[in-house]
XYZ file of C-alpha atoms in Angstrom:
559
model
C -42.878 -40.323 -30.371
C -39.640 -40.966 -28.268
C -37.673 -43.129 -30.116
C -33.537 -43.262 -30.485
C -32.374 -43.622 -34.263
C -29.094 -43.580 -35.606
C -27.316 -41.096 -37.818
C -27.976 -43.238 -40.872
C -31.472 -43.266 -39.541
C -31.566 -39.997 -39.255
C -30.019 -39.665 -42.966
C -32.917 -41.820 -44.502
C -35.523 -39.440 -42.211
C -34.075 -35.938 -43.681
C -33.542 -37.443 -47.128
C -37.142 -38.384 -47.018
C -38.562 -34.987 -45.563
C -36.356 -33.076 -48.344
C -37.997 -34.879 -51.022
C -41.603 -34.056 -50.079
C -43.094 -30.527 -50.723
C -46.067 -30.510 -48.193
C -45.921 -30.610 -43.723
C -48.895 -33.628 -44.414
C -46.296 -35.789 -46.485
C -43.513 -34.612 -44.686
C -45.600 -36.052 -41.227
C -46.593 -38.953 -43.078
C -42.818 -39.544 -44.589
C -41.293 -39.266 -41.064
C -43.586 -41.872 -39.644
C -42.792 -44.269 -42.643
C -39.221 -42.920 -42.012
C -39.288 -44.272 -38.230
C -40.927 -47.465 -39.314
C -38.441 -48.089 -41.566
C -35.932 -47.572 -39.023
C -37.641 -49.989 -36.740
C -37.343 -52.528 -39.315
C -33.746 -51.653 -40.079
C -33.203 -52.056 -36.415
C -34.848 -55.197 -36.861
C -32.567 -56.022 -39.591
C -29.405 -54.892 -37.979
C -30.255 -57.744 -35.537
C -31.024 -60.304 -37.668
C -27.636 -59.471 -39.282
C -26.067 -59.992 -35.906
C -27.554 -62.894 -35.201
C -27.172 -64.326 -38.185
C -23.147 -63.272 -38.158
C -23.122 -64.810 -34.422
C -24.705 -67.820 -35.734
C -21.990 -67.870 -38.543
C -19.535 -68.252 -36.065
C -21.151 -70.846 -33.091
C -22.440 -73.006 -36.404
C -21.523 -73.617 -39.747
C -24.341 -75.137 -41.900
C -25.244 -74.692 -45.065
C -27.549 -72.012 -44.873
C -24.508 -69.485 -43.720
C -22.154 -70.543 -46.718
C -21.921 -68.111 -49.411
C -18.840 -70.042 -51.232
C -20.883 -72.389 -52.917
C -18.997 -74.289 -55.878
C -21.882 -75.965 -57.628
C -23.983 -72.853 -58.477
C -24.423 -73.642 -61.958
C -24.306 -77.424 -62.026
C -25.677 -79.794 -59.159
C -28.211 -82.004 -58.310
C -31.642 -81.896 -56.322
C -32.028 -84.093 -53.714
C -35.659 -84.130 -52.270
C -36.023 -85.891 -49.065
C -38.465 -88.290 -48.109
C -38.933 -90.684 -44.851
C -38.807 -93.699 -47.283
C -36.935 -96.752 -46.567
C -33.640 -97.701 -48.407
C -33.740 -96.993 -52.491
C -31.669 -97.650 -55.442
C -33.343 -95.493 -57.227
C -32.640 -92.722 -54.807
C -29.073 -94.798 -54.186
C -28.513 -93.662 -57.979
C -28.318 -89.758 -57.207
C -25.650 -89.996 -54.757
C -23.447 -92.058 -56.847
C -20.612 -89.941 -57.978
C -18.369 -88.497 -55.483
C -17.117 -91.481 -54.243
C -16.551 -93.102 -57.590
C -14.151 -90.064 -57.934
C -12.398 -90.292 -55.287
C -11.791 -94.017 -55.474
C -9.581 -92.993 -58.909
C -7.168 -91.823 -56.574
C -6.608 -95.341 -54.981
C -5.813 -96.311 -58.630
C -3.288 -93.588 -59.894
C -0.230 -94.596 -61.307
C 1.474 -94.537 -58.654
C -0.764 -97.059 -56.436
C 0.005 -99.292 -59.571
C 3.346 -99.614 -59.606
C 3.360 -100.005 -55.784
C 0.982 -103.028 -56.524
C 3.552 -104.340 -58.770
C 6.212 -104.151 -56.476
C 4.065 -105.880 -53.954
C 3.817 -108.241 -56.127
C 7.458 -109.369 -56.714
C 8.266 -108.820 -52.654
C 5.378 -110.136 -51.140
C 3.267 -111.723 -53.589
C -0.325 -113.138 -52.431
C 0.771 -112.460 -49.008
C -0.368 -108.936 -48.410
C -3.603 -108.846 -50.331
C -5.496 -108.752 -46.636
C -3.073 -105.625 -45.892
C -4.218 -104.186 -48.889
C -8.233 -105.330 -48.412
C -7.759 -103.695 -44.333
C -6.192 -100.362 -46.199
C -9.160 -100.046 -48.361
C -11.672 -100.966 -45.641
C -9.725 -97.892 -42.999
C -10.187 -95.412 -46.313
C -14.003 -96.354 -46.586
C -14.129 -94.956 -43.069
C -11.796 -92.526 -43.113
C -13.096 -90.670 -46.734
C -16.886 -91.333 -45.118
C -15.994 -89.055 -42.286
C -14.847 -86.420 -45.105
C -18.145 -86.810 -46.974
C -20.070 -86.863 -43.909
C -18.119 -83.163 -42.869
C -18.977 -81.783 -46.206
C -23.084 -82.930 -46.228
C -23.503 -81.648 -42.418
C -21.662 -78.197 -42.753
C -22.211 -77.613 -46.421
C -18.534 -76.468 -46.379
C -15.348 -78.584 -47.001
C -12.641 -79.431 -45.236
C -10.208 -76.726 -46.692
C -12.652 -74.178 -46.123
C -13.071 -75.208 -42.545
C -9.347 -74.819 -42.063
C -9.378 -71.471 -43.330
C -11.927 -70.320 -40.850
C -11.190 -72.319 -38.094
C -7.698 -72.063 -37.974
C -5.249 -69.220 -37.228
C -3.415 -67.575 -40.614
C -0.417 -68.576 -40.618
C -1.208 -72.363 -39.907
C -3.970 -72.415 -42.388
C -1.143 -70.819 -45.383
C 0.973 -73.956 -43.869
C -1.700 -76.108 -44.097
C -2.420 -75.089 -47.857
C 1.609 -75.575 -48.378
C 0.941 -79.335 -47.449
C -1.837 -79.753 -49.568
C -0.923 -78.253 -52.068
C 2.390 -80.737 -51.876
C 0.743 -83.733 -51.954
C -1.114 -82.663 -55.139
C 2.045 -82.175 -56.610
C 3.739 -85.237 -55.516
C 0.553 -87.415 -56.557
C 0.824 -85.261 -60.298
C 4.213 -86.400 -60.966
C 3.427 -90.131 -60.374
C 0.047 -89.218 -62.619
C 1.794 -87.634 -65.556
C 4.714 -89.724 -65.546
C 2.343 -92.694 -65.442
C 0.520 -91.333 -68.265
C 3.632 -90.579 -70.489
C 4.112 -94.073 -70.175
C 1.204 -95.144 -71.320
C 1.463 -93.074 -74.526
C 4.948 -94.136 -74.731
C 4.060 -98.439 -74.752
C 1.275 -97.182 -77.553
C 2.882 -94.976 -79.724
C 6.926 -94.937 -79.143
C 6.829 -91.195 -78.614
C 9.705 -90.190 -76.355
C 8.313 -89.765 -72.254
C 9.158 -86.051 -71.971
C 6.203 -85.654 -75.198
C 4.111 -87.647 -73.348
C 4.452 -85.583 -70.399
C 3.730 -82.373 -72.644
C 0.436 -84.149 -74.238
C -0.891 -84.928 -70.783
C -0.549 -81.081 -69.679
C -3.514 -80.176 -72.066
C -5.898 -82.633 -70.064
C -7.136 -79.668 -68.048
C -8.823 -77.425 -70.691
C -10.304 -81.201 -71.971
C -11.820 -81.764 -68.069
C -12.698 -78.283 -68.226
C -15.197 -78.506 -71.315
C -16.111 -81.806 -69.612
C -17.323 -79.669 -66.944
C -19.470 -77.516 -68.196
C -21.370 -80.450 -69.292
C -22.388 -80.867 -65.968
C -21.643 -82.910 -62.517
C -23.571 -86.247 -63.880
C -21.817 -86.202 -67.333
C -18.711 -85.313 -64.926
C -18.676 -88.117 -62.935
C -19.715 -90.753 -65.844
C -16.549 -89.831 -67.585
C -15.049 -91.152 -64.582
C -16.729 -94.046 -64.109
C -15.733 -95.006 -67.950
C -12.213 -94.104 -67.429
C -12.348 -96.527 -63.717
C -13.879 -99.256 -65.899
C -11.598 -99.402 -68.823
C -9.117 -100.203 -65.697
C -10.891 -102.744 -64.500
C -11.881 -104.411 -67.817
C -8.337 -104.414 -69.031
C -7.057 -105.999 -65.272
C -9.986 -108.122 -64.913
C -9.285 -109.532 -68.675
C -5.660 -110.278 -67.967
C -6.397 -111.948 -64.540
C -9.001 -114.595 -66.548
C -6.040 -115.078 -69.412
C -3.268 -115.714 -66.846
C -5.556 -118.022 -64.555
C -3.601 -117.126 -60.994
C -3.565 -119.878 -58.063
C -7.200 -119.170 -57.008
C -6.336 -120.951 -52.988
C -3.545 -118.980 -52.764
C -4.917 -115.741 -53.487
C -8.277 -116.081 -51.308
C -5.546 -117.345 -48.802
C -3.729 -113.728 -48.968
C -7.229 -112.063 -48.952
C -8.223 -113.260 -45.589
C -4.912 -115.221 -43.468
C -2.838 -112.106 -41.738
C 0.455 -112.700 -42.157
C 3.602 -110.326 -43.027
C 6.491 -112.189 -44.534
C 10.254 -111.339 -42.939
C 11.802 -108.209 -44.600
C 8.413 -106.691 -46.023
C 7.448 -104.607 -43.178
C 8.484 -101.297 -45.043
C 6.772 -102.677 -47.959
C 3.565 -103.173 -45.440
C 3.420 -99.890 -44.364
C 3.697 -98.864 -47.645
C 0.726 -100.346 -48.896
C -1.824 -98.432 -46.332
C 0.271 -94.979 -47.069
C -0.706 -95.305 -51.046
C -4.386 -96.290 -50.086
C -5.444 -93.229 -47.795
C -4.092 -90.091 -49.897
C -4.412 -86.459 -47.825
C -5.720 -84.878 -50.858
C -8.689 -87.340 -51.452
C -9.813 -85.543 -48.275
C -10.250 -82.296 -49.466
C -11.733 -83.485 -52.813
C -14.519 -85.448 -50.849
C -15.324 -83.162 -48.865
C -16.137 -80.865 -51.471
C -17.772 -83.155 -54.259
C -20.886 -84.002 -51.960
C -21.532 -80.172 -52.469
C -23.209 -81.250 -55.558
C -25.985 -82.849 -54.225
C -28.541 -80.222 -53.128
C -30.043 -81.532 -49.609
C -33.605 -79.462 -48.453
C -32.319 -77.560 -45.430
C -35.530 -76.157 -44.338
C -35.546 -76.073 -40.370
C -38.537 -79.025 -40.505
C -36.238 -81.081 -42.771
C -32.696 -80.051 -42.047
C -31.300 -83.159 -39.802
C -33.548 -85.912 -41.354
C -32.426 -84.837 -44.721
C -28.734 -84.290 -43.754
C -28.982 -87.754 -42.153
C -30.215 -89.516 -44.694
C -27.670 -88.293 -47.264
C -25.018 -89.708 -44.781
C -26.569 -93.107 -45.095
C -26.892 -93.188 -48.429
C -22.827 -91.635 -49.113
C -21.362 -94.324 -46.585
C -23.231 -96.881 -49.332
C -22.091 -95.376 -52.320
C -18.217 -94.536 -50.899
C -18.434 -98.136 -49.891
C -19.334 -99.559 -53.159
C -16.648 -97.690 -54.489
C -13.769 -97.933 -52.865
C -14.568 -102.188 -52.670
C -14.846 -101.497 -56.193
C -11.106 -100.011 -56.462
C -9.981 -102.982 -54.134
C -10.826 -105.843 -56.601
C -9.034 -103.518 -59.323
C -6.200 -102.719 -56.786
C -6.577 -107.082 -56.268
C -6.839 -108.003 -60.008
C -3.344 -105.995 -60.594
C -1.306 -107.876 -57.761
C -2.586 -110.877 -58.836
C -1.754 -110.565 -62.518
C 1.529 -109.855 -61.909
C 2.091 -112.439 -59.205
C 1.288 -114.761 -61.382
C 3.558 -113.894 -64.338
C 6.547 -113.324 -61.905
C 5.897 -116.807 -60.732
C 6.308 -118.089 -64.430
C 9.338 -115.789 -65.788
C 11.003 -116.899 -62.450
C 10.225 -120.553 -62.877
C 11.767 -119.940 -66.634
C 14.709 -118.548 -65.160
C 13.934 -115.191 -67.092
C 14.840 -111.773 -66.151
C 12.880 -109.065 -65.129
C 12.099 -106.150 -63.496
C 9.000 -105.111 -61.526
C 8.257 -100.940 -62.483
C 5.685 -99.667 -63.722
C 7.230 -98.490 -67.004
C 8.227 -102.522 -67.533
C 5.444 -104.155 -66.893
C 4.483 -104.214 -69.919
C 7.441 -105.840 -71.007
C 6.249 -108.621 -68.193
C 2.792 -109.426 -69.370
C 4.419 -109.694 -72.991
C 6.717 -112.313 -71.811
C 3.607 -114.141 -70.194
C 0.788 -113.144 -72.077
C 2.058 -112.432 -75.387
C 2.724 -109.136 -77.315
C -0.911 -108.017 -77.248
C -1.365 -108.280 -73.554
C 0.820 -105.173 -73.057
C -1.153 -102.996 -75.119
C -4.372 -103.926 -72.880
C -2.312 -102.807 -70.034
C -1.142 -99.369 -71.677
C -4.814 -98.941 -72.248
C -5.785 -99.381 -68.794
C -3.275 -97.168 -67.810
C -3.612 -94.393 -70.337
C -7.103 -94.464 -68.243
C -6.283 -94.361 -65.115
C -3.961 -92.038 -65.444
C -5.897 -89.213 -67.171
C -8.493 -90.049 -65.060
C -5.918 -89.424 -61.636
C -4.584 -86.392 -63.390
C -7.925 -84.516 -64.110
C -9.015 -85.119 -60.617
C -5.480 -83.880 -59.736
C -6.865 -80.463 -61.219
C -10.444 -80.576 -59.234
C -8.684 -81.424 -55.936
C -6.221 -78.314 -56.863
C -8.927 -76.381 -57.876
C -11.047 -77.124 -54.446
C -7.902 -76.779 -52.069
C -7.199 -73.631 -53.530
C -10.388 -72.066 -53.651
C -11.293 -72.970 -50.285
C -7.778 -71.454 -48.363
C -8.117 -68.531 -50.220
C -11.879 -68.052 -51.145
C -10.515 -66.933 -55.076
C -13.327 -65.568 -56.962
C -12.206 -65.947 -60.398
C -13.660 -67.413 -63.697
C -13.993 -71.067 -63.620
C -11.392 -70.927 -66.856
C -9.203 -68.694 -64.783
C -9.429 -71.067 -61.669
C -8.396 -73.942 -63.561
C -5.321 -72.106 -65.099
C -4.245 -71.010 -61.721
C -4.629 -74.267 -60.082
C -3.273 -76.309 -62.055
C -0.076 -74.256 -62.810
C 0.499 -74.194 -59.006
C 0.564 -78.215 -59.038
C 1.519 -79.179 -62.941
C 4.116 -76.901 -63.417
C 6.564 -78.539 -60.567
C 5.195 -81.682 -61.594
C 6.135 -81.391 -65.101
C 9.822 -79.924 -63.962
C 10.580 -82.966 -62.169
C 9.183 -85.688 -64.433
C 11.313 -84.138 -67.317
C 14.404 -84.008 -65.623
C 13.924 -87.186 -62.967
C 11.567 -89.869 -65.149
C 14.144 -92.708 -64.985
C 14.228 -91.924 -61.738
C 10.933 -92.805 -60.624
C 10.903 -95.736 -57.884
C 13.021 -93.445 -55.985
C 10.600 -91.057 -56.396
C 7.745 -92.541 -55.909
C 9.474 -93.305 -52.250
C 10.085 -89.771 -51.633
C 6.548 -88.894 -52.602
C 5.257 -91.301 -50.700
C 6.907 -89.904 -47.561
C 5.811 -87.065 -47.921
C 1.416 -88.168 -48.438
C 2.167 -89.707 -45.318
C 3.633 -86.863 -43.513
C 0.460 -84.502 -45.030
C -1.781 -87.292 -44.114
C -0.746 -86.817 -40.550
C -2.456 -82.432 -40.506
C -5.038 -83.243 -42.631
C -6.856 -86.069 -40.561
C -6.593 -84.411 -37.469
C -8.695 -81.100 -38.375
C -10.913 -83.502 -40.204
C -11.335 -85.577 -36.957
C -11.613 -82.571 -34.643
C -13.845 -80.211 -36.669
C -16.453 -83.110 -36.031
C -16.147 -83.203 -32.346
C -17.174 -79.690 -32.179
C -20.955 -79.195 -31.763
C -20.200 -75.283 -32.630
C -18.948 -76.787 -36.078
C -21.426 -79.463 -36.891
C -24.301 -78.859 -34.327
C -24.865 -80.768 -31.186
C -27.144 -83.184 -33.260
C -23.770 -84.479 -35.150
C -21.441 -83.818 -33.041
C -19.273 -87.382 -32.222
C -20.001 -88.775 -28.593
C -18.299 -90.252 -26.427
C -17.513 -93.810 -28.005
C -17.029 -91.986 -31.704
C -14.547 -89.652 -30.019
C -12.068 -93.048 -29.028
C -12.639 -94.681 -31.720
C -11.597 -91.854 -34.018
C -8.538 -90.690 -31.402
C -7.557 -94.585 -31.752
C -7.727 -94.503 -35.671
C -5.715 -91.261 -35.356
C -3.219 -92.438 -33.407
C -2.775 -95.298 -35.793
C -2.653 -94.105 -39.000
C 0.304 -91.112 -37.271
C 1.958 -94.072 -35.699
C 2.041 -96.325 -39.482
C 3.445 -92.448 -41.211
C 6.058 -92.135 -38.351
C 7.480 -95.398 -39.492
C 7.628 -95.262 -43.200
C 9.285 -91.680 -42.270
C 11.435 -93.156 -39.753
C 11.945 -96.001 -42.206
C 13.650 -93.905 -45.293
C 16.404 -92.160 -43.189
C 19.726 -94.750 -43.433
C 21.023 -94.637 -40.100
C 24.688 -95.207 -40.996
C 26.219 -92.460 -38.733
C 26.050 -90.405 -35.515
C 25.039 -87.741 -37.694
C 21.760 -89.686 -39.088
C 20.880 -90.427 -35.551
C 20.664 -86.610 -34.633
C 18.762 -85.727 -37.990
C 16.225 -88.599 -36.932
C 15.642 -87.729 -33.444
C 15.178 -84.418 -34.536
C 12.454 -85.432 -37.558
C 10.381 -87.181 -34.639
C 11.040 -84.425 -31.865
C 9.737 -81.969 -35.114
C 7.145 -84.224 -36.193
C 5.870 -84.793 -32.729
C 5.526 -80.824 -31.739
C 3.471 -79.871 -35.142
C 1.304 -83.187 -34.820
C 0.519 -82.325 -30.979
C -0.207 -78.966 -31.710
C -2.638 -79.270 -34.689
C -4.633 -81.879 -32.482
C -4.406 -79.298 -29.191
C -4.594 -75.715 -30.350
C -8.171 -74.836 -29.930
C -10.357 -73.696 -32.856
C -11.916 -70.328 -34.058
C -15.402 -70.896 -32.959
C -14.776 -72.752 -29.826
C -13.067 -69.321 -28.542
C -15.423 -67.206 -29.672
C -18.534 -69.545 -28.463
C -16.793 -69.423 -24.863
C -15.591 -66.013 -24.757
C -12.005 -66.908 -23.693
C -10.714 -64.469 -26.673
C -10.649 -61.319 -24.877
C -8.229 -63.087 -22.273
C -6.156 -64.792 -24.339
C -2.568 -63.273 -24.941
C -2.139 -60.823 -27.654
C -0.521 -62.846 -30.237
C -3.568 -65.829 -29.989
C -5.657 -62.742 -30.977
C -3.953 -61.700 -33.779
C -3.218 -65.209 -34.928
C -7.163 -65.704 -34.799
C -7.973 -62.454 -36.390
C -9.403 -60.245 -33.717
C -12.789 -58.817 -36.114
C -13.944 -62.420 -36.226
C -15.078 -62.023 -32.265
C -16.365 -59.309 -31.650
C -19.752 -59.587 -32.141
C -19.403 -62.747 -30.403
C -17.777 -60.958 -27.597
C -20.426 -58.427 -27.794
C -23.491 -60.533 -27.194
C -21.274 -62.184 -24.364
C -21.038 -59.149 -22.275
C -24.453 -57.702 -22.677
């Protein structure tokens, strides 16, 4: 029989002769020999292919970082109309994400909102909440096509050294959104108990090992914890909105009448920075991984569809859920500033003395319903603060370690400089809180854009999902709005009282400009290897892209 094998081929023939002690089984072993070197052959291929496919398309049936092994649920699809029932199984993810619209730190900017604005801004706040639904659907609906999330799609998509860059931001924000967390927190225990803010801040380090038994009680019993948490919020708000009876016209009159009062623009901005947070991106992305879609080639798109449809519900419901709360806070305290101003009493409007406020108002019960509510919230925040560390981490550096391990790691990389600087900088915290802000909006900028572009791709999310033409403006439009509102509040915090200041700000924007420009432009991974263009490109694109990831690619291109 003419047939070409190779030397491991020819390894597996000989080690098969050797073992047999007669010519008939040595014939007979050969022949099985060159059969099973037809199917390796055959195998070899499919290995190819399937690596080529890896590359043009990234679905779920090519990831092999899966972070739901163990816990997850089943999703069985069915062409059925719309179902609560089935509504109820993909209720979850966005309930957790909406926590991060209510950290601390969105608090105390709803306070201060409150005393500058008052009413006046509520339809700001309802438009920033409305953007997010579409914004953190777009992350959910990367996540459910791909079966990969966003920081994972960075890692392979992107060249090296932007992707460690990219995990520098991330990991950033997670920090900066952790000190407004644990701070928040330590206040809360502080208004209970009297102990000192800096014990606090210890106490709230140990939430992680707590969310870590919580999660090996699975993802429902996860995300119910949540929800509890989210509602003891809302209860306490909702309670102290009924008790302190607010101007009903004038508050449906902020809800839905535009208008910006003079000297509040800053404040304006402000308000849709604290609502879309860069590291709710990554954590959405990621948490629709627990819902199990069939995949099967007959199923695949109606199934992936469907769970779209039914996430855009649920992250809708949610995140209107986190509005009212977001509402129910302004409103309160617009209200009792109203009547300590009218009583010519003194106040000020932090997070740390609001409780103080209500007091005044409401009597000294009231602020113990609003350390409640915040003792919530903020453990809540803080132990998604280690899922969204644990997902950004895992997915830029693929870190296969033991889930107690993981959450060690992770967490010390965002709690320990978090701890640091509420220690030493807790009285500080409304400059803070601008300074973190800033910087969410500057990591807001590189982490929408990959989201937005991976999704354009049909070599990322298949030509069946890939955006069109009208999804393409409308998303480049959104972009270009949401860069244009974080240019401002950047622009916004540097005083311009010298020649000097002018410099440093022309050079933040010329800065800001070139990175922004060149994480929407620089092409990604896939697209060069789909088109072949790598073998052409200068030397230092291929090294930047990791030359091994083409080469099969470049292979079947040239045969």
């Amino acid at each position: 029989m003419n047939a070409i094998h190779t030397s491991a081929d020819t390894t597996r023939i000989r080690r098969k002769s050797s073992s047999s002690s007669s010519s008939s089984s040595n014939n007979n072993n050969i022949k099985n020999s060159d059969s099973e070197a037809a199917k390796g052959d055959i195998e070899g291929k499919r290995v190819v292919a399937s690596t080529s496919r890896e590359i043009a398309l990234d679905d779920a049936s090519t990831a092999v970082e899966d972070m739901f092994q163990n816990h997850y649920v089943k999703i069985e699809y069915s062409e059925t109309r719309f179902s609560l029932k089935k509504l109820w199984s993909f209720v979850g993810p966005g309930l957790l994400v909406s926590q991060a619209l209510l950290d601390p730190g969105n608090i105390e900017s709803d306070i201060s909102q409150a005393d500058v604005s008052g009413y006046k801004l509520l339809w700001l706040l309802l438009l920033a909440h409305v953007i997010c639904i579409f914004v953190q659907s777009l992350a959910a609906r990367l996540g459910v096509i791909t079966g990969r999330h966003l920081a994972q799609h960075i890692r392979m998509q992107y060249p090296r050294p932007f992707a460690t860059v990219f995990w520098l931001l991330a990991e950033l924000a997670i920090i900066g959104a952790d000190i407004q967390e644990v701070v928040g927190t330590a206040t809360a225990l502080h208004i209970l108990t009297s102990i000192p803010i800096w014990a606090g801040v210890v106490i709230t380090a140990v939430d992680s090992f707590l969310f870590l038994y919580i999660q090996k009680l699975g993802v429902r019993i996860t995300e119910l914890v949540f929800g509890l948490l989210i509602t003891t919020l809302a209860v306490c708000f909702f309670v102290e909105m009924v008790m302190i009876k607010p101007d009903a016209k004038e508050m449906f009159k902020g809800m839905f009448v535009p208008r910006i009062p003079q000297g509040t623009v800053v404040q304006a901005v402000g308000i849709v920075g604290c609502v879309l947070m860069p590291h709710n991106l990554f954590l959405h992305s990621a948490l629709v991984g627990s819902r199990k879609l069939d995949r099967r080639a007959e199923n695949r798109e109606g199934a992936i569809r469907e769970a779209m449809r039914y996430f855009r519900v649920e992250t809708s419901i949610s995140l209107i859920y986190a509005y009212l709360i977001n509402m129910s806070v302004v409103v309160v305290f617009c209200k009792a500033f109203e009547m300590l101003r009218a009583s010519g009493t003194l106040y000020k409007a932090s997070l740390a003395d609001g409780a103080s406020v209500l007091s005044n108002v409401l009597g000294a019960g009231s602020k113990y319903v609003y350390a409640i509510g915040l003792l919530a919230i903020g453990q809540s925040t803080t132990m998604s603060g280690t899922l969204s560390g644990q997902y950004v981490t895992e997915g830029f550096w693929n870190m296969p370690v033991k889930p107690w391990q993981r959450v060690v790691i992770t967490r010390a990389i965002s709690l320990v400089p978090a701890l640091i600087v509420a220690l030493t900088a807790a009285e500080h915290m409304d400059l803070l809180s601008e300074i973190i802000n800033v910087i969410q909006a500057v990591v807001l900028s590189f982490t929408i854009i990959p989201l937005l572009k991976l999704q354009a791709y049909a070599e990322v999310v298949g030509p069946e999902f890939a955006f069109g033409r009208i999804s393409k403006s409308v998303v480049a439009v959104l972009t270009l709005a949401i860069i244009t509102l974080n240019a401002y509040m950047i622009v916004s915090v540097i005083p311009l009282d010298s020649a000097g200041m002018y410099v440093a700000l022309v050079a933040v924007v010329a800065v800001y400009a070139l990175v922004v420009s060149y994480t929407a432009a620089f092409p990604l991974r896939c697209v060069w290897a789909d088109r072949a263009l790598v073998d052409r490109a200068p030397m230092l694109v291929r090294w930047l892209f990791g030359r091994s990831n083409f080469s099969i690619e470049a292979q079947n291109s040239s045969s």
